[in-house]
mmCIF file of C-alpha atoms in Angstrom:
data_model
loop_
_atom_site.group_PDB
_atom_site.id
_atom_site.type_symbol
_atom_site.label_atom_id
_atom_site.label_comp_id
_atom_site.label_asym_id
_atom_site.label_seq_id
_atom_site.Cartn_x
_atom_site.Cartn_y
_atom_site.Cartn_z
ATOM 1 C CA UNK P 1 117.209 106.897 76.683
ATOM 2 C CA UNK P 2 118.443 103.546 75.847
ATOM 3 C CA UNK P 3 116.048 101.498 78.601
ATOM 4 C CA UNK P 4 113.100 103.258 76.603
ATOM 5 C CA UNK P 5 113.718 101.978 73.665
ATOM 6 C CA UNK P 6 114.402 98.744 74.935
ATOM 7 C CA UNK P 7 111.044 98.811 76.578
ATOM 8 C CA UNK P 8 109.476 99.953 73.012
ATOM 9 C CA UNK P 9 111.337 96.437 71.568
ATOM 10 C CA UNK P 10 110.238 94.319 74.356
ATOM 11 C CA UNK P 11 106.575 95.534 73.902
ATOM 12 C CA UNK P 12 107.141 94.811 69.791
ATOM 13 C CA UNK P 13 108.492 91.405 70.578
ATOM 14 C CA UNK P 14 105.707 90.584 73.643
ATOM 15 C CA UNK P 15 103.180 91.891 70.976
ATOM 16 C CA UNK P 16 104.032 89.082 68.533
ATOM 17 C CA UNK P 17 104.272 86.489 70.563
ATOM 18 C CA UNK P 18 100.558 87.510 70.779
ATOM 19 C CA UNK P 19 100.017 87.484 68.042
ATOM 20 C CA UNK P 20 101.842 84.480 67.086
ATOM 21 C CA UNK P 21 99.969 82.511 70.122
ATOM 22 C CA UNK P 22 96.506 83.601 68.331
ATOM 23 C CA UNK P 23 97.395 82.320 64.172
ATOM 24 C CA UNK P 24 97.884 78.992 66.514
ATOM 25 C CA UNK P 25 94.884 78.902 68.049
ATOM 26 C CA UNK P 26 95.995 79.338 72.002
ATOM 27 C CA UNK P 27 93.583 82.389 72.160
ATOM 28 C CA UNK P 28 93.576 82.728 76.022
ATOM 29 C CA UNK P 29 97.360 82.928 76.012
ATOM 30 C CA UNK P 30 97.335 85.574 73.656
ATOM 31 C CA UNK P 31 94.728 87.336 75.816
ATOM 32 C CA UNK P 32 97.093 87.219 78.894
ATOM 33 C CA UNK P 33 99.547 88.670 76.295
ATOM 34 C CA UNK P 34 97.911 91.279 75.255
ATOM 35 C CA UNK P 35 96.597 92.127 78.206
ATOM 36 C CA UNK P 36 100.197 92.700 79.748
ATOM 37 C CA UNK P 37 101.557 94.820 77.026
ATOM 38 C CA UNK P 38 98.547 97.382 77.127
ATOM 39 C CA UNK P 39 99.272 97.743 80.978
ATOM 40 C CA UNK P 40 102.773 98.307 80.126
ATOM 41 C CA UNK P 41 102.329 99.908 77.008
ATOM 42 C CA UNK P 42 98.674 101.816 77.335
ATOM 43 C CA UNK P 43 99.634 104.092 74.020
ATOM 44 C CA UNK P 44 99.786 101.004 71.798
ATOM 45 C CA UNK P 45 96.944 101.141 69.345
ATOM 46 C CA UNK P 46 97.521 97.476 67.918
ATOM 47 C CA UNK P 47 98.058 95.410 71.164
ATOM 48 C CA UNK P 48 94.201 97.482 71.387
ATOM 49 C CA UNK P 49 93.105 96.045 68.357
ATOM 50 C CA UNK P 50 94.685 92.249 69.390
ATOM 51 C CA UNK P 51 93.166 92.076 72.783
ATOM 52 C CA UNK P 52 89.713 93.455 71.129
ATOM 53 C CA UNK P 53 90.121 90.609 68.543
ATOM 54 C CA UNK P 54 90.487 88.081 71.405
ATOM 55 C CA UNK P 55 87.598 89.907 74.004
ATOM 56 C CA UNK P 56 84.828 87.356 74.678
ATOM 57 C CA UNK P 57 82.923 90.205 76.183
ATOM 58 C CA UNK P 58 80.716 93.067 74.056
ATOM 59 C CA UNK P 59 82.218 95.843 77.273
ATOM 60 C CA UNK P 60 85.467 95.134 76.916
ATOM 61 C CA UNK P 61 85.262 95.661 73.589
ATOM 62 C CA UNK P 62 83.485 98.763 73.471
ATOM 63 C CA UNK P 63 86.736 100.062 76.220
ATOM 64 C CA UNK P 64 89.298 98.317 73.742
ATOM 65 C CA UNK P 65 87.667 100.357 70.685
ATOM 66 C CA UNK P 66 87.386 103.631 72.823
ATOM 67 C CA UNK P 67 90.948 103.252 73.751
ATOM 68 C CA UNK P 68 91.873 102.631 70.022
ATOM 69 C CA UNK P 69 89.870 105.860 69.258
ATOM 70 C CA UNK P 70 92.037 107.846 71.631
ATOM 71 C CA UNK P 71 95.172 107.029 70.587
ATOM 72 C CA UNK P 72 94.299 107.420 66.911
ATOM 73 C CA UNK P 73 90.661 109.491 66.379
ATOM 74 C CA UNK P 74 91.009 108.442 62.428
ATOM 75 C CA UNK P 75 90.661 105.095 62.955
ATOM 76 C CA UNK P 76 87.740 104.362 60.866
ATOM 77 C CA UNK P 77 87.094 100.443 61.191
ATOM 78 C CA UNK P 78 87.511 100.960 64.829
ATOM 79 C CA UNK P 79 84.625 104.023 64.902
ATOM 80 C CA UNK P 80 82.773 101.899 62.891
ATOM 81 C CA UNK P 81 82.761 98.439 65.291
ATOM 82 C CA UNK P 82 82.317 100.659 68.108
ATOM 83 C CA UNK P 83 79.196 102.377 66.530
ATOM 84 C CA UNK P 84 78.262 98.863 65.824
ATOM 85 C CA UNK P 85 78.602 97.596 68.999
ATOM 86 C CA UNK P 86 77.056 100.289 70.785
ATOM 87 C CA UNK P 87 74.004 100.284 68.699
ATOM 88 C CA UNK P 88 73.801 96.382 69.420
ATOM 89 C CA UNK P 89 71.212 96.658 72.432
ATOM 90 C CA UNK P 90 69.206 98.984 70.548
ATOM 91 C CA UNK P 91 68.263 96.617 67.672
ATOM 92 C CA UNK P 92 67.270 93.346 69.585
ATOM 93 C CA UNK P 93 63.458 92.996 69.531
ATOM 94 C CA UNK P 94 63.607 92.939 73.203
ATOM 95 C CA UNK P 95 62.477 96.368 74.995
ATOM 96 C CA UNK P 96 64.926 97.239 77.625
ATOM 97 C CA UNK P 97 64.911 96.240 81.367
ATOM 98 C CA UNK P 98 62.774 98.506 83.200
ATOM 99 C CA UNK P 99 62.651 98.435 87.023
ATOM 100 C CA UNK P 100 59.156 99.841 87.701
ATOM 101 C CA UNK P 101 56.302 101.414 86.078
ATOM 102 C CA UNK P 102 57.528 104.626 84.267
ATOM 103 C CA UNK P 103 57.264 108.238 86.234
ATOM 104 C CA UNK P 104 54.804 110.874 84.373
ATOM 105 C CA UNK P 105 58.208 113.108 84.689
ATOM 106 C CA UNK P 106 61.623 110.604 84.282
ATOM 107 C CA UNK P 107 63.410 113.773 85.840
ATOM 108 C CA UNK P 108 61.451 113.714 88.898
ATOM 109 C CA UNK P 109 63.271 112.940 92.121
ATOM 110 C CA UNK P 110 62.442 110.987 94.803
ATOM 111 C CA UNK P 111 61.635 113.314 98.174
ATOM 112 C CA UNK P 112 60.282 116.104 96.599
#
């Protein structure tokens, strides 16, 4: 039982040298940081919340909220940065991609 709790304290003490490495600036160190101690440590809602912080990517955020919502399903500034994010596309004043002119019947299949 010992080795899991020394796991838990390496985690604590990886996860703020994260966090220490992002007050200084050295962002894509932290990353690598945080990174490692969700692989390790998947059930750790704020090394989440760090590596979402230091995403540079709106998909990897979106997985880095959902995982935050799993862990904790309460978490209401993460369900609300995820409903932000997700609603993102939908408010540009672009129309989205299409790929071809659109069917009469958008459940038709091809080879019928």
């Amino acid at each position: 039982m010992d080795w899991q709790l020394q796991g838990k304290h390496t985690m604590d003490n990886l996860l703020q040298q994260g966090i220490t490495a992002y007050k200084t600036g050295k962002r894509n160190e932290a990353r690598k940081i945080f990174l490692a101690v969700v692989k390790q440590s998947p059930g750790n809602e704020r090394a989440w919340g760090w590596l979402y912080d230091t995403s540079n990517n709106d998909q990897e955020r979106i997985y880095c909220l959902k995982q935050m919502l799993q862990i904790n399903p309460s978490n209401k500034k993460a369900n609300e940065l995820l409903n932000k994010l997700v609603k993102l596309p939908l408010d540009s004043s672009m129309p989205p991609p299409t790929s071809g002119p659109l069917s009469p019947n958008p459940f038709a299949f091809s080879g019928n």
